GROMACS .gro file of C-alpha atoms in nm:
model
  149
    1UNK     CA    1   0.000   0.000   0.000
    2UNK     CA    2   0.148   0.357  -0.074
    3UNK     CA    3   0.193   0.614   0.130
    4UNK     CA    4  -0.025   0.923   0.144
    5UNK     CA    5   0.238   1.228  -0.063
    6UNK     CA    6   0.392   1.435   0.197
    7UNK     CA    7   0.280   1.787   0.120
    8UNK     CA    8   0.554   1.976  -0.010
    9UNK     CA    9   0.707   2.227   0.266
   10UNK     CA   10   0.751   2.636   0.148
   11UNK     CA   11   1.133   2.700   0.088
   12UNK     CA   12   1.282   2.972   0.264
   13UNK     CA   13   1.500   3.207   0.136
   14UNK     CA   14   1.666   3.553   0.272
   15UNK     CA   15   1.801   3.769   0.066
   16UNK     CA   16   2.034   4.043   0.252
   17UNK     CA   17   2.154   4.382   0.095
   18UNK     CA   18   2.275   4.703   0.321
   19UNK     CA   19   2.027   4.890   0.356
   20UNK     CA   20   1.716   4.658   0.268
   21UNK     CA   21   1.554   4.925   0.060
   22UNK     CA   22   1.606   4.854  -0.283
   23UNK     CA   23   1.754   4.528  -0.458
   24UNK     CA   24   1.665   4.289  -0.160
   25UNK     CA   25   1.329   4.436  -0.172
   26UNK     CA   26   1.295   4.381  -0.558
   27UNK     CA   27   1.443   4.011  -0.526
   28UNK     CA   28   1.175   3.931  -0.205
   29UNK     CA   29   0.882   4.069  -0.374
   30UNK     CA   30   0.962   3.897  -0.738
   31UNK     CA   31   1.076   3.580  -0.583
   32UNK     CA   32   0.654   3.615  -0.395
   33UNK     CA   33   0.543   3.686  -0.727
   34UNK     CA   34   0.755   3.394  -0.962
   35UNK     CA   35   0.758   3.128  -0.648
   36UNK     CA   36   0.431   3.219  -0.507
   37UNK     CA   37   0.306   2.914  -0.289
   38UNK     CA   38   0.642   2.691  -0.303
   39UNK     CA   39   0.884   2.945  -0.151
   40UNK     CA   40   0.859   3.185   0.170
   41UNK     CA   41   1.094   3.493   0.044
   42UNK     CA   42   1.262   3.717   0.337
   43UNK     CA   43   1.495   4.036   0.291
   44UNK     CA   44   1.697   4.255   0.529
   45UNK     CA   45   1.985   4.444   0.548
   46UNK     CA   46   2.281   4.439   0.732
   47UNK     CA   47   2.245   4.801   0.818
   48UNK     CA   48   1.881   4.892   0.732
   49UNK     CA   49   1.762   5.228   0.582
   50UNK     CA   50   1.436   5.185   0.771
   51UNK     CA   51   1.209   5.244   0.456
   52UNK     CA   52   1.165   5.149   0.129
   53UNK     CA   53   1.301   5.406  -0.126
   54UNK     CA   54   0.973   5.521  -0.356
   55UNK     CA   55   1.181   5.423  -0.653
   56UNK     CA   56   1.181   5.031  -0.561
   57UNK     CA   57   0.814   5.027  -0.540
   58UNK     CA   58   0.750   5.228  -0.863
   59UNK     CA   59   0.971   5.001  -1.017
   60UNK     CA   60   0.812   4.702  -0.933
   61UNK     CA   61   0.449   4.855  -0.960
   62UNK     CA   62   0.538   4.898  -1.332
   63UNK     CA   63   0.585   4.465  -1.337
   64UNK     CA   64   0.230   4.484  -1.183
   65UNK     CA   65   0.420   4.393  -0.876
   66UNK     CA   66   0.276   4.518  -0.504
   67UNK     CA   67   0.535   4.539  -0.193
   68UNK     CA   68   0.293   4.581   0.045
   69UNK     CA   69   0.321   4.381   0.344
   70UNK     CA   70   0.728   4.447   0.333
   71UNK     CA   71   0.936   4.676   0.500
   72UNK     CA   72   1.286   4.781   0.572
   73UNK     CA   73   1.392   4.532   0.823
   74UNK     CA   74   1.798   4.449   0.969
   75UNK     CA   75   1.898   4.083   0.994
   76UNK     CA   76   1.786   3.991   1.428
   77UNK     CA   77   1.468   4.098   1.226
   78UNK     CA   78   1.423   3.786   1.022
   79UNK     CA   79   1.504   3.410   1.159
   80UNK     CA   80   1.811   3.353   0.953
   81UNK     CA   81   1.870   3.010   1.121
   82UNK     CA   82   1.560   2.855   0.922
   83UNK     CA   83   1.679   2.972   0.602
   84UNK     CA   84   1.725   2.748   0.373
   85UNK     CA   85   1.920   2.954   0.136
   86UNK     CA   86   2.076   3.358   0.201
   87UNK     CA   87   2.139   3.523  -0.101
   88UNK     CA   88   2.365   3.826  -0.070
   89UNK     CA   89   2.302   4.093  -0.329
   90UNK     CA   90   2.661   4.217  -0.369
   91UNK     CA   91   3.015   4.209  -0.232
   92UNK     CA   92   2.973   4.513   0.023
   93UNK     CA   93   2.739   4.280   0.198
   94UNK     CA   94   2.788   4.060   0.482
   95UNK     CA   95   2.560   3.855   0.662
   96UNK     CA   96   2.678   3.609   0.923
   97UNK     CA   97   2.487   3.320   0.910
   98UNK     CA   98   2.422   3.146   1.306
   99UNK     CA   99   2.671   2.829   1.402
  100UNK     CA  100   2.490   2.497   1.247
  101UNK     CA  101   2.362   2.633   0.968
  102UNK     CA  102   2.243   2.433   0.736
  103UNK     CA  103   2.098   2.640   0.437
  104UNK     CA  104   2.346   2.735   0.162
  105UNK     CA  105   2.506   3.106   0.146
  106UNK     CA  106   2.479   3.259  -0.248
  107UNK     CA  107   2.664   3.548  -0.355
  108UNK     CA  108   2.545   3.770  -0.580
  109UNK     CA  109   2.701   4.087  -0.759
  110UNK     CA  110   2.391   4.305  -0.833
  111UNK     CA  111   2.476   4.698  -0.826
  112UNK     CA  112   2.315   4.915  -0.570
  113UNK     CA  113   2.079   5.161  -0.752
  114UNK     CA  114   2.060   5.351  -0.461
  115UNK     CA  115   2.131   5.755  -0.563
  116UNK     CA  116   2.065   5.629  -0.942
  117UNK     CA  117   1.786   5.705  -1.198
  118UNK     CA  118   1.465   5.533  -1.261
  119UNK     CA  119   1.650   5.404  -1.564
  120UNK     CA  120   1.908   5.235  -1.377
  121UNK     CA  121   1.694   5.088  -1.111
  122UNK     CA  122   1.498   4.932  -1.401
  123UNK     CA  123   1.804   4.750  -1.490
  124UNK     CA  124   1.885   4.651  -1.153
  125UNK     CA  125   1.515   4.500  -1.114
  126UNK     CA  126   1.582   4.289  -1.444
  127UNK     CA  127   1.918   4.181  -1.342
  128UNK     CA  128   1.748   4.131  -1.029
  129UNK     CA  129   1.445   3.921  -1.189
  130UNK     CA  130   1.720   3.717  -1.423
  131UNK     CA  131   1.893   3.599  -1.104
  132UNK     CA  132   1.607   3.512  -0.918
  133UNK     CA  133   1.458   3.284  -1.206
  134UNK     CA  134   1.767   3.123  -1.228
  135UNK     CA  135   1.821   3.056  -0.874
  136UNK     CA  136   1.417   2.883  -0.855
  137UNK     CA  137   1.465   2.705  -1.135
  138UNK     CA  138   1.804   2.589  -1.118
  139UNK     CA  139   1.927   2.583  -0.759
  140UNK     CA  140   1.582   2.460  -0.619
  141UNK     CA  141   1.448   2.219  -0.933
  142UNK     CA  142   1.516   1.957  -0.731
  143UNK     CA  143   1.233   2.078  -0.552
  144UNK     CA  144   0.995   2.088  -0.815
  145UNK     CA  145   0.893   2.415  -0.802
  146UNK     CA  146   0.667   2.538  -1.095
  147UNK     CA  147   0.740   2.939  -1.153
  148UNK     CA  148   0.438   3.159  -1.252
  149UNK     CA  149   0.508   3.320  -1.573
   0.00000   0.00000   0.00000
């Protein structure tokens, strides 16, 4: 007799930028959007801003993307320990992961569009958006994971 599927359990992943304003933010709310109901997406910086700049969320809004529900939030704001993946969004970036863990660290190199024009944070979405694809269905298609379109 065969056993009952276990249901499939959310994959978590953090992604961690400096000041948790701008590409974190873009990579949590696309990976919601492209992921949405196989992965649990986080985001924080390693020295929050403490807002989300206006630009991120016009951005995204023009994707037909919301961010509502996120803010700007520093790592002892997110439970890093259950993570079963932290992305880092470029090499000024650190974030120390706790003793035992288990996840696996991923190093990005996206620019920070922070102080740049609407132009340039478009590109860093896309880059952004290319990179987070690739990581859900690459990294995690062992998991199965079918990606809204």
């Amino acid at each position: 007799m065969r056993k009952p599927a276990e249901p499939l359990r959310e994959i978590n992943l953090l992604f961690v930028c400096l000041g948790n304003s701008c590409r974190s933010q873009m990579a949590e709310a696309l990976t919601r959007r492209l992921g949405e109901g196989k992965v649990r997406a986080w985001s924080a910086g390693s020295r929050p801003l403490g807002y989300i700049l206006p630009e991120t969320a016009e951005i995204l809004a023009e994707k037909e993307i919301s961010i509502d529900g996120q803010w700007s939030k520093g790592l002892k704001d997110v439970p890093v320990g259950e993570m079963d993946y932290v992305i880092s969004m470029g090499c000024e970036v650190s974030c120390p992961v706790p003793v035992g863990f288990k996840g696996r660290v991923i190093e990005w190199n996206i620019p920070d569009p922070y102080g740049h024009d609407l132009d340039f944070f478009r590109s860093v979405r896309d880059l952004v958006e290319q990179h987070v694809r690739s990581l859900l269905e690459g990294a995690l298609a062992s998991d199965k994971l079918n990606l809204k379109q």
